[in-house]
Short mmCIF file of C-alpha atoms in Angstrom, two decimals:
data_model
loop_
_atom_site.label_atom_id
_atom_site.label_comp_id
_atom_site.label_asym_id
_atom_site.label_seq_id
_atom_site.Cartn_x
_atom_site.Cartn_y
_atom_site.Cartn_z
CA MET A 865 91.56 98.28 122.86
CA ARG A 866 94.66 100.40 120.96
CA ILE A 867 95.32 97.81 118.15
CA ALA A 868 98.68 97.36 115.37
CA GLN A 869 98.20 96.38 111.66
CA LEU A 870 100.81 94.42 110.04
CA ALA A 871 100.10 94.78 106.63
CA PRO A 872 102.57 93.94 103.15
CA LEU A 873 103.71 96.00 101.31
CA ALA A 874 103.52 94.77 97.83
CA GLU A 875 100.74 96.75 97.33
CA SER A 876 98.25 99.58 98.90
CA VAL A 877 95.80 99.20 101.89
CA PRO A 878 93.46 98.52 99.81
CA PRO A 879 94.99 98.32 96.34
CA LYS A 880 94.39 100.13 93.62
CA LEU A 881 94.26 97.01 91.29
CA TYR A 882 94.85 93.80 92.93
CA GLY A 883 94.86 92.77 96.18
CA GLY A 884 93.34 90.16 97.90
CA THR A 885 95.02 89.92 101.35
CA GLU A 886 95.49 94.21 101.28
CA ARG A 887 91.79 95.17 100.37
CA VAL A 888 90.65 92.83 103.74
CA VAL A 889 93.41 94.30 105.86
CA ALA A 890 91.19 97.88 104.45
CA TRP A 891 88.20 96.93 105.18
CA LEU A 892 88.55 94.68 109.30
CA VAL A 893 91.45 98.11 110.52
CA ASP A 894 88.18 100.37 108.98
CA GLU A 895 85.69 98.51 111.14
CA LEU A 896 87.99 98.04 113.66
CA VAL A 897 87.76 101.79 114.24
CA GLU A 898 83.25 102.32 113.65
CA LEU A 899 83.81 99.72 116.68
CA GLY A 900 85.50 101.67 118.69
CA HIS A 901 88.80 100.51 118.59
CA ASP A 902 92.02 102.51 117.82
CA VAL A 903 94.62 101.04 115.93
CA THR A 904 97.18 101.92 113.59
CA LEU A 905 98.48 100.71 110.74
CA PHE A 906 101.93 100.22 109.12
CA ALA A 907 101.24 99.90 105.47
CA SER A 908 103.42 101.58 102.48
CA GLY A 909 102.40 105.34 102.68
CA ASP A 910 100.16 105.88 99.49
CA SER A 911 97.25 103.96 102.30
CA ARG A 912 93.55 105.27 103.42
CA THR A 913 92.72 104.17 106.31
CA LYS A 914 90.22 105.21 108.76
CA GLY A 915 92.62 104.61 111.52
CA LYS A 916 96.30 105.94 112.12
CA LEU A 917 98.47 105.80 109.18
CA HIS A 918 101.79 104.94 110.16
CA PRO A 919 103.73 104.63 106.73
CA VAL A 920 106.87 102.33 106.46
CA TRP A 921 107.11 102.70 102.96
CA PRO A 922 106.49 105.58 100.99
CA ARG A 923 104.81 103.65 97.91
CA ALA A 924 103.98 100.20 97.43
CA LEU A 925 106.39 98.06 95.78
CA ARG A 926 104.29 96.74 92.55
CA LEU A 927 103.08 99.71 91.61
CA GLY A 928 106.47 101.38 92.73
CA ARG A 929 109.78 102.28 91.67
CA GLU A 930 111.63 99.31 90.42
CA GLY A 931 114.12 97.91 91.47
CA VAL A 932 113.94 98.28 94.71
CA ASP A 933 115.01 95.39 97.06
CA PRO A 934 111.37 94.10 99.33
CA ASN A 935 113.22 93.20 101.97
CA ALA A 936 114.86 96.52 102.75
CA ALA A 937 111.41 97.31 102.52
CA CYS A 938 110.65 94.70 105.07
CA ALA A 939 113.13 95.27 107.84
CA VAL A 940 111.84 98.98 107.88
CA LEU A 941 108.45 98.08 108.70
CA LEU A 942 110.02 95.58 111.51
CA GLU A 943 111.94 97.37 112.72
CA ALA A 944 108.41 100.38 112.93
CA ILE A 945 106.88 98.23 114.99
CA ALA A 946 109.30 97.18 117.13
CA ARG A 947 110.18 100.85 118.20
CA ARG A 948 106.30 101.09 118.43
CA ALA A 949 105.45 98.43 120.45
CA LYS A 950 104.40 99.24 123.86
CA ASP A 951 102.19 101.32 122.20
CA PHE A 952 99.98 98.69 122.24
CA ASP A 953 97.95 96.36 123.67
CA VAL A 954 97.70 93.91 120.84
CA ILE A 955 99.55 93.40 117.58
CA HIS A 956 97.91 91.97 114.72
CA ALA A 957 100.18 90.65 111.15
CA HIS A 958 99.33 90.36 107.69
CA ILE A 959 103.25 89.64 106.81
CA ASP A 960 103.38 85.39 107.11
CA TRP A 961 106.18 84.00 108.76
CA LEU A 962 108.68 86.84 108.58
CA PRO A 963 108.08 88.34 112.01
CA LEU A 964 107.42 86.01 114.26
CA PRO A 965 111.02 86.23 116.03
CA LEU A 966 110.89 89.51 116.72
CA LEU A 967 107.19 89.69 117.30
CA SER A 968 107.21 86.48 119.68
CA ARG A 969 110.07 88.57 121.80
CA LEU A 970 108.37 91.70 122.50
CA GLY A 971 106.18 91.45 125.34
CA VAL A 972 103.00 92.17 123.31
CA PRO A 973 100.19 90.01 123.08
CA PHE A 974 100.51 89.31 119.05
CA LEU A 975 98.64 87.11 116.61
CA THR A 976 99.24 86.11 112.51
CA THR A 977 96.10 85.45 110.04
CA MET A 978 97.64 83.14 107.82
CA HIS A 979 96.79 83.92 104.28
CA GLY A 980 97.64 82.39 101.65
CA ARG A 981 98.39 78.23 101.57
CA LEU A 982 100.46 75.78 103.56
CA ASP A 983 101.09 72.99 102.03
CA LEU A 984 105.15 74.71 101.36
CA PRO A 985 107.67 72.44 102.57
CA GLY A 986 109.63 73.69 104.91
CA LEU A 987 106.80 75.23 107.20
CA PRO A 988 106.39 72.57 110.31
CA ASP A 989 109.64 73.24 110.88
CA VAL A 990 108.85 77.36 111.55
CA VAL A 991 106.15 75.89 113.40
CA ARG A 992 108.23 73.55 115.50
CA GLU A 993 110.08 76.56 116.79
CA PHE A 994 106.86 78.84 117.71
CA PRO A 995 105.18 76.02 119.29
CA ARG A 996 103.75 79.11 121.17
CA ALA A 997 102.69 81.80 118.18
CA GLY A 998 98.86 82.05 117.81
CA PHE A 999 97.44 81.92 113.96
CA VAL A 1000 94.61 82.62 112.55
CA SER A 1001 93.22 80.25 109.62
CA ILE A 1002 90.24 81.92 107.40
CA SER A 1003 89.02 78.21 106.44
CA GLU A 1004 89.59 75.40 108.20
CA HIS A 1005 90.78 73.59 105.23
CA GLN A 1006 93.62 75.68 105.75
CA ARG A 1007 94.50 74.63 109.05
CA VAL A 1008 95.15 71.00 107.30
CA PRO A 1009 98.72 71.42 106.28
CA LEU A 1010 99.79 72.90 109.94
CA PRO A 1011 98.17 70.64 112.59
CA LYS A 1012 99.57 71.61 114.98
CA ALA A 1013 100.18 75.38 114.43
CA ASN A 1014 99.39 77.30 117.63
CA TRP A 1015 95.47 77.50 115.26
CA ILE A 1016 93.59 80.77 117.61
CA THR A 1017 90.66 80.48 115.72
CA THR A 1018 89.21 80.40 112.36
CA ILE A 1019 88.52 83.96 110.52
CA GLN A 1020 86.22 83.88 107.26
CA HIS A 1021 86.56 87.02 105.10
CA GLY A 1022 83.85 89.64 105.39
CA LEU A 1023 83.46 93.16 103.64
CA PRO A 1024 81.14 95.54 103.46
CA SER A 1025 78.09 95.46 102.74
CA HIS A 1026 78.05 99.06 101.31
CA LEU A 1027 80.75 98.69 98.56
CA PHE A 1028 79.43 95.94 95.54
CA ARG A 1029 75.28 96.84 94.26
CA PRO A 1030 73.49 93.34 93.67
CA SER A 1031 72.13 92.89 90.64
CA PHE A 1032 69.22 90.47 90.14
CA ASN A 1033 68.66 90.37 86.34
CA GLU A 1034 70.00 87.20 84.21
CA GLY A 1035 73.98 88.25 83.05
CA SER A 1036 74.95 87.70 79.74
CA TYR A 1037 78.44 86.50 80.00
CA LEU A 1038 79.87 84.16 82.56
CA ALA A 1039 83.89 85.98 84.80
CA PHE A 1040 86.61 85.05 85.91
CA LEU A 1041 88.43 86.81 88.12
CA GLY A 1042 92.18 86.68 89.47
CA ARG A 1043 95.48 85.89 88.82
CA LEU A 1044 96.38 84.25 85.21
CA THR A 1045 98.39 81.15 86.21
CA ALA A 1046 97.66 77.85 85.91
CA GLU A 1047 96.91 76.69 89.87
CA LYS A 1048 93.40 79.56 89.24
CA GLY A 1049 92.27 77.90 86.15
CA PRO A 1050 91.64 80.48 83.97
CA GLU A 1051 92.43 77.29 80.76
CA ASP A 1052 90.13 75.05 82.33
CA ALA A 1053 87.24 78.31 82.40
CA ILE A 1054 88.18 79.01 78.73
CA ARG A 1055 87.49 75.40 77.69
CA ILE A 1056 84.17 75.11 80.05
CA ALA A 1057 83.04 78.36 78.57
CA ARG A 1058 83.17 77.68 74.40
CA ALA A 1059 81.20 74.36 75.84
CA ALA A 1060 78.75 76.30 77.14
CA GLY A 1061 78.44 77.99 74.57
CA LYS A 1062 78.52 81.53 76.70
CA PRO A 1063 81.10 84.35 76.10
CA LEU A 1064 83.54 85.02 78.63
CA ARG A 1065 84.82 87.97 80.00
CA ILE A 1066 88.71 88.02 81.93
CA ALA A 1067 89.27 90.28 84.60
CA ALA A 1068 92.63 89.73 85.95
CA LYS A 1069 96.93 90.72 86.23
CA ILE A 1070 99.11 89.30 84.37
CA PRO A 1071 102.34 88.17 86.88
CA ARG A 1072 105.61 89.52 86.03
CA GLY A 1073 107.43 85.44 86.21
CA GLU A 1074 104.01 84.27 84.10
CA THR A 1075 104.30 86.15 80.67
CA GLY A 1076 105.70 82.59 79.03
CA TYR A 1077 102.21 81.11 80.43
CA PHE A 1078 100.39 83.52 78.81
CA LYS A 1079 102.30 83.90 75.84
CA LYS A 1080 101.45 80.21 74.95
CA LYS A 1081 98.09 78.89 76.65
CA LEU A 1082 95.82 81.68 77.02
CA GLU A 1083 96.28 84.32 74.49
CA PRO A 1084 95.63 82.68 71.14
CA HIS A 1085 92.69 81.55 73.12
CA ILE A 1086 91.85 84.78 73.72
CA GLU A 1087 89.98 86.61 70.33
CA GLY A 1088 88.49 89.80 71.90
CA ARG A 1089 84.68 88.56 70.85
CA MET A 1090 83.51 84.86 72.45
CA VAL A 1091 86.59 85.23 75.31
CA GLN A 1092 87.60 88.67 75.85
CA LEU A 1093 90.64 90.02 78.63
CA VAL A 1094 89.48 93.38 79.92
CA GLY A 1095 93.15 93.41 82.36
CA GLU A 1096 92.98 94.63 86.11
CA VAL A 1097 89.87 95.92 87.43
CA GLY A 1098 89.54 97.69 91.07
CA ASP A 1099 86.34 98.59 93.07
CA ALA A 1100 84.53 100.23 91.37
CA LYS A 1101 84.37 98.32 87.36
CA LYS A 1102 85.13 95.31 89.57
CA GLN A 1103 81.24 95.43 90.82
CA PRO A 1104 79.32 96.20 86.93
CA PHE A 1105 81.80 93.24 85.91
CA LEU A 1106 80.39 91.23 88.68
CA ALA A 1107 76.98 91.55 88.40
CA ASP A 1108 76.25 92.05 85.04
CA ALA A 1109 77.84 87.91 84.52
CA ALA A 1110 75.97 85.53 85.13
CA ALA A 1111 78.30 83.63 86.43
CA LEU A 1112 81.37 83.94 88.75
CA LEU A 1113 84.03 80.66 87.05
CA PHE A 1114 86.06 79.45 89.61
CA PRO A 1115 88.12 76.42 88.41
CA ILE A 1116 91.19 76.24 90.69
CA ASP A 1117 93.40 74.03 91.03
CA TRP A 1118 95.11 74.55 94.13
CA PRO A 1119 94.49 75.02 97.48
CA GLU A 1120 93.03 77.35 98.11
CA PRO A 1121 92.72 79.29 101.21
CA PHE A 1122 89.57 80.75 100.90
CA GLY A 1123 88.47 82.43 98.30
CA LEU A 1124 87.83 86.49 98.08
CA VAL A 1125 86.53 86.55 95.11
CA MET A 1126 83.94 83.86 95.64
CA ILE A 1127 82.22 86.46 98.12
CA GLU A 1128 82.71 89.65 95.96
CA ALA A 1129 80.29 87.87 93.88
CA MET A 1130 77.60 86.35 96.23
CA ALA A 1131 77.55 90.37 97.03
CA CYS A 1132 76.73 92.14 93.54
CA GLY A 1133 73.91 88.94 93.87
CA THR A 1134 75.92 86.90 90.74
CA PRO A 1135 76.36 82.83 91.00
CA VAL A 1136 79.73 80.76 91.39
CA ILE A 1137 80.78 77.34 89.58
CA ALA A 1138 84.15 76.55 91.03
CA TYR A 1139 85.41 72.98 91.30
CA ARG A 1140 85.51 70.97 94.92
CA SER A 1141 89.20 72.20 96.43
CA GLY A 1142 90.19 73.95 99.54
CA SER A 1143 87.22 76.44 100.58
CA VAL A 1144 85.44 76.49 98.41
CA PRO A 1145 83.04 73.64 100.03
CA GLU A 1146 83.04 76.10 102.90
CA VAL A 1147 81.95 78.99 101.00
CA ILE A 1148 79.42 78.11 98.77
CA GLU A 1149 75.97 76.90 99.67
CA GLU A 1150 75.86 74.02 96.81
CA GLY A 1151 72.19 75.16 95.37
CA VAL A 1152 71.91 77.89 97.03
CA THR A 1153 74.66 80.61 95.78
CA GLY A 1154 75.98 78.48 93.09
CA PHE A 1155 77.55 75.37 92.36
CA ILE A 1156 80.24 72.60 93.67
CA VAL A 1157 81.53 70.48 90.29
CA GLU A 1158 84.41 67.94 89.94
CA ASN A 1159 85.63 69.30 86.47
CA GLU A 1160 84.87 70.48 83.02
CA VAL A 1161 82.01 68.63 82.28
CA GLU A 1162 80.36 69.69 85.76
CA ALA A 1163 80.55 73.05 85.53
CA VAL A 1164 78.76 73.04 81.70
CA ARG A 1165 76.38 70.94 82.83
CA ALA A 1166 75.81 73.82 86.08
CA VAL A 1167 76.21 76.81 83.58
CA GLY A 1168 72.88 75.13 81.97
CA GLU A 1169 71.40 74.57 85.30
CA LEU A 1170 71.18 78.63 86.44
CA GLY A 1171 68.39 80.16 86.22
CA ARG A 1172 67.35 77.29 89.14
CA ILE A 1173 69.30 79.89 91.40
CA ASP A 1174 68.39 83.00 92.70
CA ARG A 1175 70.49 86.04 92.72
CA ARG A 1176 68.73 87.34 95.49
CA ALA A 1177 68.98 84.69 97.74
CA VAL A 1178 73.15 84.59 96.36
CA ARG A 1179 72.84 88.31 97.91
CA ALA A 1180 71.15 87.59 101.03
CA ARG A 1181 73.33 84.87 101.85
CA PHE A 1182 76.72 86.69 101.82
CA GLU A 1183 74.54 89.56 104.48
CA ALA A 1184 74.27 87.28 106.77
CA ARG A 1185 77.75 85.00 106.61
CA PHE A 1186 80.28 87.47 104.76
CA PRO A 1187 79.20 91.31 105.60
CA ALA A 1188 82.95 92.99 107.13
CA GLY A 1189 81.32 94.16 110.34
CA ARG A 1190 81.21 90.18 111.46
CA MET A 1191 84.92 89.53 110.96
CA ALA A 1192 85.85 92.65 112.30
CA ARG A 1193 83.42 91.19 116.02
CA GLU A 1194 85.33 87.50 115.80
CA TYR A 1195 88.53 89.49 115.50
CA GLU A 1196 88.10 92.08 118.49
CA ARG A 1197 86.94 88.29 120.66
CA ALA A 1198 89.84 87.25 119.51
CA TYR A 1199 91.40 89.91 120.16
CA ARG A 1200 89.89 90.11 124.36
CA ASP A 1201 90.40 86.41 124.73
CA LEU A 1202 94.52 86.73 123.58
CA ILE A 1203 95.12 89.69 125.62
CA ALA A 1204 93.49 88.41 128.58
CA ASP A 1205 95.17 85.42 128.44
CA SER A 1206 98.14 87.87 128.37
CA GLY A 1207 97.43 88.71 131.75
CA VAL A 1208 96.46 85.24 133.14
CA LYS A 1209 99.87 84.54 132.21
CA GLU A 1210 101.64 88.02 133.96
CA ARG A 1211 100.01 86.71 136.88
CA THR A 1212 100.20 83.24 137.26
CA TYR A 1213 104.43 84.81 136.39
CA ALA A 1214 104.70 87.67 139.21
CA TRP A 1215 102.63 84.95 141.98
CA VAL A 1216 105.34 82.20 141.12
CA LEU A 1217 108.45 84.60 141.43
CA SER A 1218 106.29 86.04 144.20
CA HIS A 1219 106.48 82.87 146.52
CA LEU A 1220 109.91 81.88 145.86
CA TYR A 1221 111.11 85.39 146.96
CA GLU A 1222 109.24 84.82 149.96
CA ARG A 1223 110.46 81.38 150.56
CA ILE A 1224 114.31 82.77 149.81
CA TRP A 1225 113.21 85.45 152.12
CA ARG A 1226 112.27 82.54 154.76
CA CYS A 1227 115.28 80.55 153.65
CA GLY A 1228 118.01 82.67 154.61
CA LEU A 1229 115.68 84.21 158.20
CA GLU A 1230 116.08 80.46 158.89
CA ARG A 1231 120.00 80.34 158.39
CA LEU A 1232 120.68 83.67 160.17
CA ASN A 1233 118.73 82.20 163.17
CA ILE A 1234 120.83 78.67 162.84
CA SER A 1235 123.65 80.81 163.02
CA LEU A 1236 122.36 83.36 165.92
CA CYS A 1237 121.87 80.74 167.83
CA SER A 1238 125.60 79.09 167.00
CA TRP A 1239 127.20 82.44 167.93
CA PRO A 1240 129.75 81.66 170.74
#
């Protein structure tokens, strides 16, 4: 198949530091190429891919030149796919709702993977405006706020099995990895680690809009000994950061659509202690790959139960459930079904038109015969 992938422009594909969606897009494209497909990635020019890169903007917006209007970059992206749409059998968008008006009019089968939260005001109105647009969810829970969307399937994320080496030794600290925002639970992570008597290492970026939150709520507790901030980490540093941890703390306070960091930890053989929210029960297997808890008290208790978790079993469950190859094959099936369904609709449309033309022609002949018979 000839497949177009539309990636966000905030980060490169894959991202140099933080960026979950862009990582997933990178892995998906590479795996689809390995499956023999002709894949074109529409992304920033500093992206790297096994597919064909169509650079729509010189550099990723977050780490690029300041002051760039992201709407301008998105306009260039949409124009690029509009010009080349007929080159593809299917278009796969990862940029949420923005391209729907355009993709709905190009005449090429398309689908959109939703990577974010869907419980926001206004989204049901968008769904009503595009009833035929097909969507892919990354967890079953993600669908809950938009039950009337045209959900094609649910495809959980996967990552390359070789990307992270597992460690089967007992870790020496607890890890927190993610954005430093209240909904990700860094304050809870600090309190859990302290109550459990374990060091906590935080690998995270500070979003520009969250510096006040960091200064007021987090920085006073990061003293550099029991609670350390190591900053953002790329894949090379992420592997030892997660592999050497006793557990990943994931005390989220929002409807997490998937939680890529959970399977990254599992790939390292590291168990996860997570609050029961969003996709967590779909990803973590209680007592096998970690513990699902309701609050800080249960999380502290779970830290004391980490000796029950077999880190080899954690890695084995990752290999069985979350490799990138599985993800790519599921998308491959979704593409084929979408193209086949589109072909059926086109054939049906052609059949209707041909029969309509035939009826018009026959009707015309009948009227002509009547006219000839009545000729004086």
